[in-house]
Short mmCIF file of C-alpha atoms in Angstrom, two decimals:
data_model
loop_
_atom_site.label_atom_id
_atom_site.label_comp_id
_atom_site.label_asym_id
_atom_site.label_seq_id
_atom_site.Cartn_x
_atom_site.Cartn_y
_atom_site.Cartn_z
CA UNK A 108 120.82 75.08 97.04
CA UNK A 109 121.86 78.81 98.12
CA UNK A 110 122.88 78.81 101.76
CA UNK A 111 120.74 82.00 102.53
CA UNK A 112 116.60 82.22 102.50
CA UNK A 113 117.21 85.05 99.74
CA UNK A 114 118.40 84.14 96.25
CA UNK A 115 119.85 87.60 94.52
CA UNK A 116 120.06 87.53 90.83
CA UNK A 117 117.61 88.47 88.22
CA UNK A 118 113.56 87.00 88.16
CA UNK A 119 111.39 87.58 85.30
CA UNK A 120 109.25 90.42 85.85
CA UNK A 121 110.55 92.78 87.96
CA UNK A 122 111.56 96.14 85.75
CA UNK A 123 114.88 97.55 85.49
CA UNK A 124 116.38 100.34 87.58
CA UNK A 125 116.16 102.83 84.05
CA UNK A 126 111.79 101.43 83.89
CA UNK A 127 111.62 102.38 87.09
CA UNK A 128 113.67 105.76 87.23
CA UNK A 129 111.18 106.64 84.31
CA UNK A 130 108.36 105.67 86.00
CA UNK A 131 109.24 106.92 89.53
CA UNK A 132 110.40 110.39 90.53
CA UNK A 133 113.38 109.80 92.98
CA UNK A 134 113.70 106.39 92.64
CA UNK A 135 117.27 105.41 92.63
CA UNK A 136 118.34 108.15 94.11
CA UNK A 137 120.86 106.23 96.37
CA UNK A 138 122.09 103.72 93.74
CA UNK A 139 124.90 105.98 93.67
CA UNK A 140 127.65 104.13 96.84
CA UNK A 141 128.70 108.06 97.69
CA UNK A 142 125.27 108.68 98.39
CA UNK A 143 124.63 105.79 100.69
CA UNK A 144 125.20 106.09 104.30
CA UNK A 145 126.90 103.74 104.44
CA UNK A 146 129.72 104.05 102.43
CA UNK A 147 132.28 103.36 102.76
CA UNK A 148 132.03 100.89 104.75
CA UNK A 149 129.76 98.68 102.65
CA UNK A 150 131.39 96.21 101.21
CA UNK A 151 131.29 96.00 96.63
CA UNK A 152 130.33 92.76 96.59
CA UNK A 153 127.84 91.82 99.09
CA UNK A 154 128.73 89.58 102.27
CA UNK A 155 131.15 86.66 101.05
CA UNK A 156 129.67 83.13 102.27
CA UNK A 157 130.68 82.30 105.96
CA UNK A 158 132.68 85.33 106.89
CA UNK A 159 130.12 85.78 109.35
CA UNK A 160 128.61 82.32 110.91
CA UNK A 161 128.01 78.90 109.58
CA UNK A 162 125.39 77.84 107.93
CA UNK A 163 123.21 75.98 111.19
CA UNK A 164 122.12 72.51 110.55
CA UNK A 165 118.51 72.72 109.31
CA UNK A 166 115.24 71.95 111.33
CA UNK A 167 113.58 68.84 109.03
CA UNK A 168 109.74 70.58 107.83
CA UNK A 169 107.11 69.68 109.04
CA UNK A 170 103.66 68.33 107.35
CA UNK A 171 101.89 69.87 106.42
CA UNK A 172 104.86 72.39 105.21
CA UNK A 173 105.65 75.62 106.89
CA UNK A 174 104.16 78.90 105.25
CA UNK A 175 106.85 80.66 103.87
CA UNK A 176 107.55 83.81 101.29
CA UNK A 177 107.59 83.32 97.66
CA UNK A 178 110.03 85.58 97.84
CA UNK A 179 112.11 83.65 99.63
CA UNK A 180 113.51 79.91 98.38
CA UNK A 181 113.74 78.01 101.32
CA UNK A 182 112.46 78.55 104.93
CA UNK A 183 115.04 79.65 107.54
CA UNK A 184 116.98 77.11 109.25
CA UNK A 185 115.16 77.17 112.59
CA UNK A 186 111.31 77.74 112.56
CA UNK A 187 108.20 77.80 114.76
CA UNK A 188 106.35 74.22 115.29
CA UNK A 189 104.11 75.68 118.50
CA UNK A 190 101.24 76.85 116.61
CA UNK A 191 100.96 75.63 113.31
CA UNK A 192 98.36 77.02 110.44
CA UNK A 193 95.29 74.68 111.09
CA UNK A 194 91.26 74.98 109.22
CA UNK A 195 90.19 77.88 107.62
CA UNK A 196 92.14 80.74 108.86
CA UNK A 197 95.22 78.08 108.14
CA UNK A 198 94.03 77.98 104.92
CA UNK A 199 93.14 81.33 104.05
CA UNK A 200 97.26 82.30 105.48
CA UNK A 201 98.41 79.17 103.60
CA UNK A 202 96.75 80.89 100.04
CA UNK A 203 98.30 84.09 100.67
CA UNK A 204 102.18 82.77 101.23
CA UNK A 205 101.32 80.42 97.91
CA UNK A 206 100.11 83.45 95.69
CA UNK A 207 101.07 86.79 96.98
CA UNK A 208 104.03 88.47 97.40
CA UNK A 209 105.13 90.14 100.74
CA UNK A 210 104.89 93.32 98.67
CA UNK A 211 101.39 92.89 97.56
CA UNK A 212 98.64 94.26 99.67
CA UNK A 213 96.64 91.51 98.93
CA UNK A 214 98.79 88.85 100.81
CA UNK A 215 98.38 90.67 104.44
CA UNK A 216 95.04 91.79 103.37
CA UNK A 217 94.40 88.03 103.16
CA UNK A 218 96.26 87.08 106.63
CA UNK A 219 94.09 90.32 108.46
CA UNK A 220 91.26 88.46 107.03
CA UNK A 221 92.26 84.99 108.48
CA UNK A 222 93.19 86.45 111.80
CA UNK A 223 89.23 87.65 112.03
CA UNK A 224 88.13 84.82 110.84
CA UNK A 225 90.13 82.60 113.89
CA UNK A 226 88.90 85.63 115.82
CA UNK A 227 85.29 84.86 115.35
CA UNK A 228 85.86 80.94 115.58
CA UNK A 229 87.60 81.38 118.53
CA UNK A 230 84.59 83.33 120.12
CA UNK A 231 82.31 81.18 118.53
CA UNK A 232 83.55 77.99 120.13
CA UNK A 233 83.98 79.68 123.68
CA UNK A 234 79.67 79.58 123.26
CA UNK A 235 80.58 75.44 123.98
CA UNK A 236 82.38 75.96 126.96
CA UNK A 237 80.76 76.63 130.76
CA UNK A 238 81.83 80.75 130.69
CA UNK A 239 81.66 82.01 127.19
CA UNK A 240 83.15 85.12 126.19
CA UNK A 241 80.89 88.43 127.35
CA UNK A 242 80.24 90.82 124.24
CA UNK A 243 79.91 93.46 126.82
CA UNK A 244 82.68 93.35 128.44
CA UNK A 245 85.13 92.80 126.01
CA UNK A 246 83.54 95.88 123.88
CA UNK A 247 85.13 98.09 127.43
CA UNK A 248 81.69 99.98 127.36
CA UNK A 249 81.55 99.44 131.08
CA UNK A 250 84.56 101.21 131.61
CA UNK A 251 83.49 103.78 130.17
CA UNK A 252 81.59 104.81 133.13
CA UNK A 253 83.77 103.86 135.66
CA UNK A 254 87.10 104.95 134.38
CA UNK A 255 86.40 108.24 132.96
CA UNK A 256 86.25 107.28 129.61
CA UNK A 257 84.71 110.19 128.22
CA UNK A 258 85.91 112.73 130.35
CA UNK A 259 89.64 111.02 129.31
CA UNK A 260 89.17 111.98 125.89
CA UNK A 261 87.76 115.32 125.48
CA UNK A 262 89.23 118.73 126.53
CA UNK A 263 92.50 117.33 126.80
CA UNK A 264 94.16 117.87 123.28
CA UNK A 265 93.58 113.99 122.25
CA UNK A 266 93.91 112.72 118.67
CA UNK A 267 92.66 109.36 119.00
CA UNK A 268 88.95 110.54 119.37
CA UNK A 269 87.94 107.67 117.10
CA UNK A 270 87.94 105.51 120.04
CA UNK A 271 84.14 106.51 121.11
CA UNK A 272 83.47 104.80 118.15
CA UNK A 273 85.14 101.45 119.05
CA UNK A 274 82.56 100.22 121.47
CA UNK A 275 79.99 100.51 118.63
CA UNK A 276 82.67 98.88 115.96
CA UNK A 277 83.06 95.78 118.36
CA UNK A 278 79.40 95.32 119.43
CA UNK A 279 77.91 96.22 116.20
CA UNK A 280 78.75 92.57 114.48
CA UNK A 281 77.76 90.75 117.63
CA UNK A 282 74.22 92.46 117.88
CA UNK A 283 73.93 91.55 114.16
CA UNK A 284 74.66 88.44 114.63
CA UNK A 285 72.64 87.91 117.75
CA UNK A 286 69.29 89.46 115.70
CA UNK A 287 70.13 87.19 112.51
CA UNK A 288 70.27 84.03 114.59
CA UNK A 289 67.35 85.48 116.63
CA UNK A 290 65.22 85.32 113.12
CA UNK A 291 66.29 82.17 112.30
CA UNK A 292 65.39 80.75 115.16
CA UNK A 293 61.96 82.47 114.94
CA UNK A 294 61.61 80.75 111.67
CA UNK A 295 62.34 77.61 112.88
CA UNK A 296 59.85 77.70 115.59
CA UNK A 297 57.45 79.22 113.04
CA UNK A 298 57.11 76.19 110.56
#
């Protein structure tokens, strides 16, 4: 096995620099070593192994296994075990590092999507507890008043004027969800 997380060489699939140089104006354009930077300092054939550190000894994985890249062959040698991927959201995240590459914006439009759904879990269990989380509070609409929202925004040369929006954006799926379980409720009680 390679001793780096990256395995250069050629994979099926992925077009060669004259497809792409066709296909994409000014692709390339620094394929050329004079044109890099870096030259010429950069070295002709990559980094030789362990001119720079050993190899550490590797972390054993855990179980279930680590997320990690497709693009990659092998996690790193040290890892996060603090928080691992657990019920849907896990799975959801576990799906997109199985299927999608890093360059695909399905995979992180699959890990946004698991980080709501913990988000609403996650304020859907505090509803259990003694003090659950306050939609009103956390949408910053009483701040508005009392620390000059509006009056921060306007007349002052701001771009980010989308943010009178955001109090609407964050309360709008709690009030929908607090009139759809209001009508099922009502439905209940009905029959």
């Amino acid at each position: 096995m390679a001793k780096i997380p990256y395995i250069r060489g050629i994979r099926p699939g992925i077009p060669t620099p004259e497809e792409l140089r066709e296909r994409i104006p000014g692709w390339g354009v620094d394929l050329d070593p004079a044109d890099r930077p870096s030259y010429p300092r950069e070295l002709a054939d990559g980094v030789p192994d362990g001119i720079l550190w050993d190899f550490p000894e590797e972390q054993p994985d855990t179980s279930p296994p680590r997320e990690r890249s497709i693009e990659h062959a092998r996690l790193t040698p040290v890892f996060g075990t603090v928080a691992p991927l657990h019920g849907v959201p896990g799975a959801v995240r576990r799906f997109a590092y199985a299927k999608f590459s890093e360059a695909r914006a399905a995979h992180w439009l699959l890990l946004l999507a698991a980080d709501r759904i913990e988000s609403k879990q996650a304020l859907w269990q505090s509803f259990s507890t003694d003090r659950p989380d306050s939609f009103v509070e956390e949408t910053g609409i009483r701040a508005e008043r009392s620390h000059h929202g509006l009056r921060s925004r306007w007349g002052r040369g701001r771009v980010d004027k989308h943010q009178a929006m955001d109090p609407v954006v964050l309360a709008l799926p709690a009030l929908l969800g607090g009139w759809a379980v209001t009508r099922v409720v009502r439905r209940l009680v009905r029959s």
